[in-house]
Coordinates of C-alpha atoms in Angstrom, one line a residue:
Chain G
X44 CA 87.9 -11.0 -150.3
X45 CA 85.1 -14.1 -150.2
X46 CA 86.6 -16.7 -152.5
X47 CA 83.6 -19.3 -153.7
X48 CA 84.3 -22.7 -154.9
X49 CA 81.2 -21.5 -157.1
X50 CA 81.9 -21.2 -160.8
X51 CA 82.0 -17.2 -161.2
X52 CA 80.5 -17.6 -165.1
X53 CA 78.6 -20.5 -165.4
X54 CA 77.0 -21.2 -168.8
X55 CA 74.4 -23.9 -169.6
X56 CA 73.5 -24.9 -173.0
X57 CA 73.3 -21.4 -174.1
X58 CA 71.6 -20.6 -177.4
X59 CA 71.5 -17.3 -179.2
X60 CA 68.9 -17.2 -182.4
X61 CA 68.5 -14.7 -184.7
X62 CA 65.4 -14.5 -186.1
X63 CA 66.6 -12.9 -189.2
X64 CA 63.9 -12.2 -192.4
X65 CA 65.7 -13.4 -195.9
X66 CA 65.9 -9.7 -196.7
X67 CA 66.5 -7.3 -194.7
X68 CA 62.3 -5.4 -194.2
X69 CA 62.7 -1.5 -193.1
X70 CA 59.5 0.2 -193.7
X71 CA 56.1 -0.3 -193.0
X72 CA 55.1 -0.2 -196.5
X73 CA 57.5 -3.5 -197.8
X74 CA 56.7 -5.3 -194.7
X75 CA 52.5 -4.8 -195.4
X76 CA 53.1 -5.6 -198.8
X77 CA 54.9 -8.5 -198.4
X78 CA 52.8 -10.0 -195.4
X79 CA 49.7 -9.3 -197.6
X80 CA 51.3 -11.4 -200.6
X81 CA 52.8 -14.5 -199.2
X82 CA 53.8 -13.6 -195.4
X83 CA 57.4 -13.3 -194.6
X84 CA 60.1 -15.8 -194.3
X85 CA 62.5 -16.4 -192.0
X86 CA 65.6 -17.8 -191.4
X87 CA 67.4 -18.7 -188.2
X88 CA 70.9 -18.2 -187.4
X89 CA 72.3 -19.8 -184.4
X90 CA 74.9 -17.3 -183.2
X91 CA 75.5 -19.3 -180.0
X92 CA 74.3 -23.1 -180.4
X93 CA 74.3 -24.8 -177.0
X94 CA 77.2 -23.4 -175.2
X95 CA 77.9 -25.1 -171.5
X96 CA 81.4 -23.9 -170.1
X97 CA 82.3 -22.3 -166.7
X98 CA 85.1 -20.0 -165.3
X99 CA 86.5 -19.7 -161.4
X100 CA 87.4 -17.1 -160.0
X101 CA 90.9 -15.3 -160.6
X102 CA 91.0 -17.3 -164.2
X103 CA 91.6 -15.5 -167.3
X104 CA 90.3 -17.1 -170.4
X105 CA 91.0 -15.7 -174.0
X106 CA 88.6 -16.6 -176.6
X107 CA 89.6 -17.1 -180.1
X108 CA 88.1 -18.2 -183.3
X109 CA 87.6 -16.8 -186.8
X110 CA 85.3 -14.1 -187.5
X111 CA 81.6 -14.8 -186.9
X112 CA 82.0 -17.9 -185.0
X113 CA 80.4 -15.9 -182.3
X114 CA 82.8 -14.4 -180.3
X115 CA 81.1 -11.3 -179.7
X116 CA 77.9 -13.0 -179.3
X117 CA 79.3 -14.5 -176.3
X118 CA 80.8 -11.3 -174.9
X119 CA 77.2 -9.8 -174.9
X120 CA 75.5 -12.7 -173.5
X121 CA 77.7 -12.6 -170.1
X122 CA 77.6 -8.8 -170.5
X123 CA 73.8 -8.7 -170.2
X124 CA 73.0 -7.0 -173.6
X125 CA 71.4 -10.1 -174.8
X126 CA 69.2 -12.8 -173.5
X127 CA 70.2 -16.2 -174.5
X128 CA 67.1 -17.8 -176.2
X129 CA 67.4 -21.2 -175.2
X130 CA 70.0 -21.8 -171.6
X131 CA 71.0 -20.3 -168.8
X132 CA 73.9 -17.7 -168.2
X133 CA 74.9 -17.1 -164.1
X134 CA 76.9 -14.3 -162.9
X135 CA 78.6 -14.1 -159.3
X136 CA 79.9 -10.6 -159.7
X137 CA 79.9 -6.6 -161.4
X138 CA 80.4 -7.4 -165.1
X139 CA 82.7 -4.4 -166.4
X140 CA 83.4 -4.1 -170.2
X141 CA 86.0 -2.1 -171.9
X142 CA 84.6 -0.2 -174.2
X143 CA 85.6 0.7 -177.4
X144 CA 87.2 3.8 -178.4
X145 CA 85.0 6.6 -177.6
X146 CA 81.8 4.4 -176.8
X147 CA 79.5 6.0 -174.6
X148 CA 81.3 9.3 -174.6
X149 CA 79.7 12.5 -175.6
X150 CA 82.0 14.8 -177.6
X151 CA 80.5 18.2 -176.9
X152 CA 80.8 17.8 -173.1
X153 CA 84.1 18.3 -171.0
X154 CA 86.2 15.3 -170.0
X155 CA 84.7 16.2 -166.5
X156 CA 81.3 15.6 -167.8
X157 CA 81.9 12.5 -169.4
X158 CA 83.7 11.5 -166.7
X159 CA 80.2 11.0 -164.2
X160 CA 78.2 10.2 -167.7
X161 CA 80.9 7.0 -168.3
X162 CA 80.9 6.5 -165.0
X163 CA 76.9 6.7 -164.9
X164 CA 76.8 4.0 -168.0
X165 CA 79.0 1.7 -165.5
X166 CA 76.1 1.8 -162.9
X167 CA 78.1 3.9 -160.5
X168 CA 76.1 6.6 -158.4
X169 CA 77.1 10.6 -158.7
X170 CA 78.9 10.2 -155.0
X171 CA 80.4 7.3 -155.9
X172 CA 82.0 9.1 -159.3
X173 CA 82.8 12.6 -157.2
X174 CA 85.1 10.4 -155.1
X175 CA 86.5 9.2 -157.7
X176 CA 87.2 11.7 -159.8
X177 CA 90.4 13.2 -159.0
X178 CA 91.7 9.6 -159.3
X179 CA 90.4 8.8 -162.7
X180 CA 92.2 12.5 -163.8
X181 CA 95.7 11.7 -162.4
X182 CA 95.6 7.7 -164.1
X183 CA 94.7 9.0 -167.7
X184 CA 97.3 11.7 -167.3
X185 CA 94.7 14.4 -169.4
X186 CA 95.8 16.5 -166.7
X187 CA 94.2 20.3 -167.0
X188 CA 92.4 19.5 -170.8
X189 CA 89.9 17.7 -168.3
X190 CA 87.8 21.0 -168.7
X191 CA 88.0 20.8 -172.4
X192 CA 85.6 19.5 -174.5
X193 CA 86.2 15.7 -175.8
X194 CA 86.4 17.0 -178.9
X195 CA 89.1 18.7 -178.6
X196 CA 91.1 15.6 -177.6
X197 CA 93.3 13.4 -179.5
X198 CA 92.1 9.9 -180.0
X199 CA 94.6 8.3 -177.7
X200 CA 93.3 10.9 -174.8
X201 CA 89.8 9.6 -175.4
X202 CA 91.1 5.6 -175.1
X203 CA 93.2 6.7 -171.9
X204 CA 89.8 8.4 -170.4
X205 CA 87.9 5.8 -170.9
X206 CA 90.1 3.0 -170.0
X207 CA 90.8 5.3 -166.6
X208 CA 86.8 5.6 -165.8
X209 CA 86.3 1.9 -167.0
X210 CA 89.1 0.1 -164.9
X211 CA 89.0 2.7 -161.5
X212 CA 86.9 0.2 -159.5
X213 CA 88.3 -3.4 -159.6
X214 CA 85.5 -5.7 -161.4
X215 CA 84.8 -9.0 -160.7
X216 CA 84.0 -9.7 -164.1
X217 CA 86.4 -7.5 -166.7
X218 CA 85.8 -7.9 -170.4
X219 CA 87.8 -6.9 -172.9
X220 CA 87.2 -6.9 -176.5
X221 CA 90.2 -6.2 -178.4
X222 CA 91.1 -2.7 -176.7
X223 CA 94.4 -3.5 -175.4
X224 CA 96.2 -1.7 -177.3
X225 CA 95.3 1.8 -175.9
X226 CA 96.9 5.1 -175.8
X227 CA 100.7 5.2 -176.4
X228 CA 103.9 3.2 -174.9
X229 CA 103.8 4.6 -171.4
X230 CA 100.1 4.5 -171.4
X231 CA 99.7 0.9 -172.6
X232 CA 102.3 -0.2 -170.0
X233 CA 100.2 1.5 -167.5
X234 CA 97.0 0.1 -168.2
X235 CA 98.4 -3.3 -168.6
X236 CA 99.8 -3.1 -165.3
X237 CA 96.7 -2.3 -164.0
X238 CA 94.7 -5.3 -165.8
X239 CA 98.0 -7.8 -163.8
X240 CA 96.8 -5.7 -160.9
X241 CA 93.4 -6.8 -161.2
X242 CA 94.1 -10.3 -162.2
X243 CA 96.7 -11.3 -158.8
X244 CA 93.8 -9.6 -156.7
X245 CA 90.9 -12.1 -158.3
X246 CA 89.3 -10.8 -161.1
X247 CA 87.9 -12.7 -163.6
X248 CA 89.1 -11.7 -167.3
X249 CA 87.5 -12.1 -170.7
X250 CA 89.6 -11.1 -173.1
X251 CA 88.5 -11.6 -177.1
X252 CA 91.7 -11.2 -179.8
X253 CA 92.8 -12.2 -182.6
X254 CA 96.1 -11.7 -181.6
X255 CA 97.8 -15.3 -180.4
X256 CA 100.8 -14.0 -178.7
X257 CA 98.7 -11.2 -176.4
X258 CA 96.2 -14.3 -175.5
X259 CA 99.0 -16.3 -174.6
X260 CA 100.8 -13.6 -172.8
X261 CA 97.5 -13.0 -170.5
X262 CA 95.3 -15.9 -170.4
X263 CA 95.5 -19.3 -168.2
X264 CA 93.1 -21.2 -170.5
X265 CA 91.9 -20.4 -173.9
X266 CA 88.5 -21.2 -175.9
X267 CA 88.0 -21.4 -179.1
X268 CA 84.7 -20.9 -181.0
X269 CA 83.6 -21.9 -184.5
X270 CA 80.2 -22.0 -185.9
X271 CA 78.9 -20.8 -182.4
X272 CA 80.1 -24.0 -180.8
X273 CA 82.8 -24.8 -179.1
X274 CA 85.6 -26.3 -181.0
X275 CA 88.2 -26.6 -177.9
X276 CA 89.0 -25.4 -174.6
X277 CA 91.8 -25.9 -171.9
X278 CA 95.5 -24.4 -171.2
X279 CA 96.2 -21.3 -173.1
X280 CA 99.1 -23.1 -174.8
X281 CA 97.7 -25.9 -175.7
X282 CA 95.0 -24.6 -177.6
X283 CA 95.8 -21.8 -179.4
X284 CA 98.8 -24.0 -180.6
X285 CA 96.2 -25.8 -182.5
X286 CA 94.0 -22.9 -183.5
X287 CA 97.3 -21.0 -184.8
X288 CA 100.1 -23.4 -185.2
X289 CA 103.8 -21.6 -185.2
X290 CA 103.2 -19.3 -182.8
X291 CA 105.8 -18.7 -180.5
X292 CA 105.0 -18.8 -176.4
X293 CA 105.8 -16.4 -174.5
Chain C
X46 CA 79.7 -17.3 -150.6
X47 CA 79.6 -14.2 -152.9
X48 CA 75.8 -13.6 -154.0
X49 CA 74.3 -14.5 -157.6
X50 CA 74.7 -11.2 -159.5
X51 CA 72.6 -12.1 -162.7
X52 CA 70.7 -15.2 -164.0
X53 CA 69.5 -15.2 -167.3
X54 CA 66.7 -18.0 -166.0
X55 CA 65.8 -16.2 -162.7
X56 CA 64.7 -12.9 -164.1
X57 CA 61.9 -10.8 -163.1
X58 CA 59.3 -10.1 -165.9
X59 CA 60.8 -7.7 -168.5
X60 CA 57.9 -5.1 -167.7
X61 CA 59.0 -5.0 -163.6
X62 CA 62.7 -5.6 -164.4
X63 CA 62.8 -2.7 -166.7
X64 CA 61.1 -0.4 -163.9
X65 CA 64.2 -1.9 -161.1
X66 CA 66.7 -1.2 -163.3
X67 CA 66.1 1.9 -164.2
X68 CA 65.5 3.2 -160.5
X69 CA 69.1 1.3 -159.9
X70 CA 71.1 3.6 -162.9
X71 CA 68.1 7.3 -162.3
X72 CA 71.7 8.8 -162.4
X73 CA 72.0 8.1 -165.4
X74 CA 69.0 9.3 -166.4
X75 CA 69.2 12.3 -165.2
X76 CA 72.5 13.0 -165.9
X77 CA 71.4 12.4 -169.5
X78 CA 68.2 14.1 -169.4
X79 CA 70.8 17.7 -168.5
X80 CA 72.8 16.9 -170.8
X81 CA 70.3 16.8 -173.8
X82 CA 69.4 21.1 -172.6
X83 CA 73.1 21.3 -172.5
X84 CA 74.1 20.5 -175.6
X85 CA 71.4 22.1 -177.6
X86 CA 72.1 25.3 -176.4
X87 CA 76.2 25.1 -175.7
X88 CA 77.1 26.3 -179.1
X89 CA 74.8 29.4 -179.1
X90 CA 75.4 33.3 -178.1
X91 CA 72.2 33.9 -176.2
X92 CA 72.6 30.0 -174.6
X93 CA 69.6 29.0 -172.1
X94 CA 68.2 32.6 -172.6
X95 CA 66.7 31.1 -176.0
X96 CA 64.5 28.8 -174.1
X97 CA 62.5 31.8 -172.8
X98 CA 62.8 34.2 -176.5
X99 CA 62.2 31.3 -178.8
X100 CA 58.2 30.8 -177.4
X101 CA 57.9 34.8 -177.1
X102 CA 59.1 35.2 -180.4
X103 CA 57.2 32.7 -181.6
X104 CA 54.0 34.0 -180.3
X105 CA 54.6 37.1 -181.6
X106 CA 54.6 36.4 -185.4
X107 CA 51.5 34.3 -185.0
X108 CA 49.8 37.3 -182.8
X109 CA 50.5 39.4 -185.7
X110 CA 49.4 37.1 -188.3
X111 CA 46.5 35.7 -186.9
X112 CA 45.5 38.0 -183.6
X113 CA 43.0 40.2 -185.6
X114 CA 41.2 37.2 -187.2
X115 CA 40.4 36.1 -183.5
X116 CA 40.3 39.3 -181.7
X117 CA 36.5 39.4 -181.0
X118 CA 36.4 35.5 -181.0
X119 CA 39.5 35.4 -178.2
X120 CA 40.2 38.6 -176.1
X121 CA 43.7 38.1 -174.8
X122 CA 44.9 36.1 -178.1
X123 CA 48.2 35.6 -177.5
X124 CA 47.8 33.8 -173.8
X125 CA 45.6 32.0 -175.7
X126 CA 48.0 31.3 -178.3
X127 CA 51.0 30.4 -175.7
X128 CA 49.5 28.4 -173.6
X129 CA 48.1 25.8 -176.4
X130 CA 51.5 25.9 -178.5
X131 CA 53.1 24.9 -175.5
X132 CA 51.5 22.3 -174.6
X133 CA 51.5 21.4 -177.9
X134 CA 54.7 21.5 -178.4
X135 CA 55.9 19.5 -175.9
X136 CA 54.0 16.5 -176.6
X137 CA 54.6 16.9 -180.0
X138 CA 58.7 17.8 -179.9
X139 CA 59.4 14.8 -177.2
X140 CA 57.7 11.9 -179.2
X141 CA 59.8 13.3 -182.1
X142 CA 63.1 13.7 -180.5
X143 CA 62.5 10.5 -178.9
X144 CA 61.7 8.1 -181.8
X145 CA 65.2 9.3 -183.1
X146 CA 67.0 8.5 -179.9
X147 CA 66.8 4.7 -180.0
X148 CA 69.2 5.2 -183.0
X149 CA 71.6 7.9 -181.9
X150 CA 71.9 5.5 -178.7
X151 CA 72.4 2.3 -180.3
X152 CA 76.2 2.6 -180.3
X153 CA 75.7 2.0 -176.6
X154 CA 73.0 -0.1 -176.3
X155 CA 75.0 -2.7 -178.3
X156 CA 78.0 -2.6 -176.2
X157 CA 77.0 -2.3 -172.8
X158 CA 73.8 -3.1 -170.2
X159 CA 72.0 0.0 -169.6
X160 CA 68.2 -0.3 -169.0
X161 CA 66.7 -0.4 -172.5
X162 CA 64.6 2.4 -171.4
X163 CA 66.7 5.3 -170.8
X164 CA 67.0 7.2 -173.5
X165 CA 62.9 7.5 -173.9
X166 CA 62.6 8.4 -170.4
X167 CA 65.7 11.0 -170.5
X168 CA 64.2 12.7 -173.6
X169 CA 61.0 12.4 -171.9
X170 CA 62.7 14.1 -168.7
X171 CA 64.4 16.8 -170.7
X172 CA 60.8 18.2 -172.5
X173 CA 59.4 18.1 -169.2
X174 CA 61.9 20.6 -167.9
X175 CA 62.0 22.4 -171.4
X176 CA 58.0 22.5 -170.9
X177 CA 58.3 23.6 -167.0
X178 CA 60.7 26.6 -168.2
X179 CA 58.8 28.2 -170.7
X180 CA 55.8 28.6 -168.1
X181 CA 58.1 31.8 -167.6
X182 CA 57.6 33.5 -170.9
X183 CA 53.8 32.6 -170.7
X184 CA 53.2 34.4 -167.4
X185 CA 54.9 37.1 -168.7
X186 CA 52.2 37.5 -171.3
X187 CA 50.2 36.9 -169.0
X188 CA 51.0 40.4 -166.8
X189 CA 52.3 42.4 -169.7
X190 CA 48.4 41.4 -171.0
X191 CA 46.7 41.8 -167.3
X192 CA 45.0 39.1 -168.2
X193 CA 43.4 37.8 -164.8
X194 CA 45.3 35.0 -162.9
X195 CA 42.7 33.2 -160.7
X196 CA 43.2 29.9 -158.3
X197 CA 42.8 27.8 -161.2
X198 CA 46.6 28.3 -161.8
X199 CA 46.8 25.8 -158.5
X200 CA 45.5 23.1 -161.0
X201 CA 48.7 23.3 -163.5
X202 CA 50.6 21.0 -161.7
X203 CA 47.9 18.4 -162.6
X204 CA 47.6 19.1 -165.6
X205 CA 51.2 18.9 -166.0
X206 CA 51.6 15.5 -164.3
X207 CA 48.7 14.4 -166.8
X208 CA 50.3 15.5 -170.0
X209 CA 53.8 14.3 -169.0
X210 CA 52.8 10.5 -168.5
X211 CA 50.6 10.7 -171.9
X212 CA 53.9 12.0 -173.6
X213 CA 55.9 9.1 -172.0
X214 CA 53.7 6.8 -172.6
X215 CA 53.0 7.7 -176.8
X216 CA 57.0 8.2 -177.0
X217 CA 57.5 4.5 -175.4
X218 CA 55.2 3.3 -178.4
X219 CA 56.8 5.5 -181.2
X220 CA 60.6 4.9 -180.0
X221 CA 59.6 1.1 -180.3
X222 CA 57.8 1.4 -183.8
X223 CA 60.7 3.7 -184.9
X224 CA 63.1 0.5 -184.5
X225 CA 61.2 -1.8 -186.6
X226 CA 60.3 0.3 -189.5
X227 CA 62.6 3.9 -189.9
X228 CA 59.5 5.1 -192.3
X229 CA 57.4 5.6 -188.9
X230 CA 59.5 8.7 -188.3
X231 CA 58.2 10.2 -191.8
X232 CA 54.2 9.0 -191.4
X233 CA 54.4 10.3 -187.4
X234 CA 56.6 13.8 -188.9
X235 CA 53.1 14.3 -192.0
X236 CA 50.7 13.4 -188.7
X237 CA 52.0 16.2 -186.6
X238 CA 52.0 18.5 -189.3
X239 CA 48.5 17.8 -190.4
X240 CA 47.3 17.5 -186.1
X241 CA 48.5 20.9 -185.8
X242 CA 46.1 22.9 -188.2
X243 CA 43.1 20.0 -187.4
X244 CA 43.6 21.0 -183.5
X245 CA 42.3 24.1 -182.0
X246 CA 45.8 25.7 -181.0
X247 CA 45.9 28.7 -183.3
X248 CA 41.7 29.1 -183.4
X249 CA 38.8 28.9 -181.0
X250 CA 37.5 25.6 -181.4
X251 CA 34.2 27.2 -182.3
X252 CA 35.6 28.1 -185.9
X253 CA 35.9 24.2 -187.0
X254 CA 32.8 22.9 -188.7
X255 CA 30.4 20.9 -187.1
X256 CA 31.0 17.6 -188.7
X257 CA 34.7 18.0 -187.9
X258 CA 34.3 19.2 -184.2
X259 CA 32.4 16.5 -183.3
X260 CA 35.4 14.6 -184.0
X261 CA 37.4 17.1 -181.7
X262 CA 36.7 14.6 -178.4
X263 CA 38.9 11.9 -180.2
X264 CA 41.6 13.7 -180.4
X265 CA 44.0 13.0 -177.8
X266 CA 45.8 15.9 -178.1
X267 CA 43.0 18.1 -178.0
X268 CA 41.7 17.0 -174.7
X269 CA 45.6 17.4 -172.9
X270 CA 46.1 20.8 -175.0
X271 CA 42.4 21.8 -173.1
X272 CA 43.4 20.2 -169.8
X273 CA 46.5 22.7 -169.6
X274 CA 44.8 25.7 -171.5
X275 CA 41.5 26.3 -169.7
X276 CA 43.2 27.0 -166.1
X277 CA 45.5 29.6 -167.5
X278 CA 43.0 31.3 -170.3
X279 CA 39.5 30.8 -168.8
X280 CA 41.0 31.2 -165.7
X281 CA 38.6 27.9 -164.4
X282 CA 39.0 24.1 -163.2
X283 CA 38.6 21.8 -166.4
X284 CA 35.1 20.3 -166.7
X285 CA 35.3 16.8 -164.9
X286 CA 34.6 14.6 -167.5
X287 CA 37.5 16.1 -169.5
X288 CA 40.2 15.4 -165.9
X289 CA 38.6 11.8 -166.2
X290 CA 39.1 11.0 -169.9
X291 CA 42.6 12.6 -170.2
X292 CA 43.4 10.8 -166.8
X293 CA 42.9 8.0 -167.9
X294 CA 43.7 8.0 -171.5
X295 CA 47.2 9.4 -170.1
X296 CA 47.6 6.1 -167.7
X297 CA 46.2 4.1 -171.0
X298 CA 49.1 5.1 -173.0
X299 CA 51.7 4.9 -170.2
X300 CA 50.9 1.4 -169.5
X301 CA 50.7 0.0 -173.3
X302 CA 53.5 1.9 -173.9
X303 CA 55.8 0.6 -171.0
X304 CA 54.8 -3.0 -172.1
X305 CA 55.2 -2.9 -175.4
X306 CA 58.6 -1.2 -175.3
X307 CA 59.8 -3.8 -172.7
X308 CA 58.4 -6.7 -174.5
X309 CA 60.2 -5.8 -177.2
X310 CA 63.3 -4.8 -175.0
X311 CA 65.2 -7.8 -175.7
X312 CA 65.1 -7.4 -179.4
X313 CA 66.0 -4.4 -179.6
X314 CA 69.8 -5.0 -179.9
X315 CA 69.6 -6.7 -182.8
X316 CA 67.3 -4.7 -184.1
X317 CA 69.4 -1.5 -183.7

């Protein structure tokens, strides 16, 4: 494959603002009222406040931090499902997320079905998915309930499905938001030899967990967000050492 | 080097970007648009066969309750009847379906890029078919009735074309207003139900009074429910003036609808 000595996420003083009203305004009538009174306030919230970071190629970063401190936020700006307000985000590759349990499924149509919708969501073409297919079957080992509806299917069926549509094409960009633990023991040892798989042939990995010992077993380099800015970053070790001091390496 | 996937700073305008993005994932579309006809019918004895009963059906209890008021006034009431619910219906049914959408789809929308848009256009997709099918039940009134069928049937497809992007267009505005305030579902639900006996679906138009019939020409609905109706029950070309106003009120709507729904795109994860 090309190698670039281009960053392969490159983000610039990234803001995210939400323009959020003091209370929350959900019908017509309240918000007339109210504008006709005195107007509505707002107050901003700065998920993201001037964010500037980049990732290579072949790196995998975790990102840690307490809750809120915009570690979603961040997840969704390099995903594309929000704009930054203020910055600049740049992507040299297919973005993939892992999905949470069930996302983007549809539980009255067959595994089959959902197979080319998932596959659909991912931006993959109907040809693309009918080659596919048999492949995606065989990894999530749902063997002949493929024909069933979803469901009809346990929830570790559902994880293994998605996982196996999410992860059949290698990303350059793989995202995963606390998902790792999917499906049972066999399962999970499968999928994270897949995710090593993708990693020794160049994907870039997000991964997001509040689990210390899985970011340390995965990650090169580690960042950690509070308030929406960023309190550290570096070698995996090093920081989450500081963020969560005791924890043993692995 | 590998090319630049995505910049947040090098982006089209939202109301061209929208339009690429959604020719890049039609697949999706369509696949979701099917899906929507599958589901709603997966669960049921009769399956798709209800898409051809239910507007048969339906006509009959309104024949027999209203057919003699109406049967000097419109010879032939049921095609009469038909063809205006129809129409009717699918304006009406697709704007409702899709101001609820935005909401059943948010689970994705949060997660995941998908263009903002295709849900709305999907919904919009799946009356068009719904609409397109239940031609079938009409022309079978049609014969059973011997009512005449004349050239003018070549015009449908106009008409058709017309009435789809003035549904697209209203459900892009109502799916947007339905994320900002959830009581816009309620006010549109008491609108259709009061537009339905204020338009001239069940009764000639004739039987309104005249200060309210004046009125009749602003009423968009009106003028696409005529546009569909005249080829099929007067068996002529809609008057000119009539192709030109719905025309263009239908391209209207489209394109304020199309930019207010992607001008609004952005927010509409937080909203959600």
């Amino acid at each position: 494959m090309v190698m670039s000595d281009e960053p392969m996420i490159q983000l610039d003083n990234v803001t995210v603002r939400f323009r959020i009203p003091h209370e929350r305004i959900p019908t017509f009538q309240e918000y007339a009222i109210r504008w006709l009174k005195r107007g509505i306030r707002y107050a901003d919230f700065h998920a993201l406040n001037d964010i500037s970071f980049s990732i290579d190629q072949g790196e995998t970063v975790g990102i840690i931090g307490p809750n809120g401190a915009g570690k979603s936020t961040l997840l969704k700006v390099i995903a594309q499902v929000i704009r930054p307000t203020l910055g600049r985000v740049r992507l040299r590759g297919r973005v993939a997320p892992l999905l949470e349990l069930g996302a983007g499924f549809d539980y009255e149509m067959t595994g089959r079905e959902n197979v080319f919708l998932n596959g659909a969501v991912l931006g993959f073409s109907r040809k693309d998915m009918n080659q596919r297919l048999d492949r995606i079957v065989e990894f999530s080992g749902i063997g002949d309930f493929i024909d069933a509806p979803v469901r009809t299917y346990s929830s570790g069926m559902v994880a293994r499905l998605g996982f196996a549509v999410a992860t059949n094409r290698r990303p350059d960009v793989l995202i995963i938001d606390e998902v790792l633990a999917v499906g049972d023991a066999e399962f999970q040892q499968k999928s994270a030899a897949r995710i090593r798989e993708f990693r020794e042939s160049g994907s870039t990995i997000l991964v997001v967990s509040h689990s210390p010992a899985s970011i340390k077993a995965l990650c090169n380099r580690a960042l950690w967000l509070e308030h929406g800015m960023i309190r550290q970053m570096g070698p995996v070790d090093a920081v989450v050492d500081q963020y969560a001091p005791g924890q043993p390496s692995q | 080097m590998t090319m630049l996937e995505y910049d947040s700073a090098q982006r089209p305008p939202p109301f061209v970007d929208e339009f690429v993005q959604l020719l890049r994932y039609r697949d999706l579309v369509f696949l979701m648009a099917g899906n929507i006809l599958k589901n709603r019918y997966k669960r049921s004895l009769l399956g798709i066969f209800w898409m051809l009963l239910n507007p048969l059906l339906q006509t009959i209890v309104l024949a027999v309750a209203f057919g003699a008021l109406f049967k000097s006034a419109l010879p032939h009431y049921p095609v009469y009847l038909l063809s205006g619910l129809l129409a009717w219906s699918f304006m009406t049914q697709t704007t409702q379906y899709a101001m609820g959408v935005m909401a059943t789809g948010s689970g994705l929308l949060k997660r995941i890029y998908i263009p903002r848009a295709t849900y709305v256009v999907a919904v919009a997709g799946n009356g068009l078919i719904n609409f397109l099918i239940s031609i079938l039940p009409l022309a079978l009134i049609v014969l059973v009735l011997q009512h005449p069928v004349s050239v003018s049937w070549l015009f449908l497809p106009v008409s058709i074309l017309i009435l789809a992007v003035f549904t697209l267009g209203l459900a892009l505005l109502l799916s947007t207003a339905s994320v900002f305030f959830n009581d816009s579902i309620d006010i549109y639900q008491i609108v259709i139900q009061a537009g339905f006996f204020l338009t001239p679906i069940m009764y000639p138009p004739s039987v309104l009074p005249e200060a309210l019939s004046g009125w009749m020409v602003l009423n968009p609905f009106f003028l696409m429910i005529e546009l569909f109706r005249t080829p099929i029950y007067a068996s002529a070309i809609p008057d000119i003036g009539l192709i030109a106003a719905a025309a263009t009120l239908a391209c209207a709507t489209l394109l304020a609808g199309w930019m207010v729904f992607t001008r609004q795109a952005d927010q509409l994860a937080y909203r959600l």
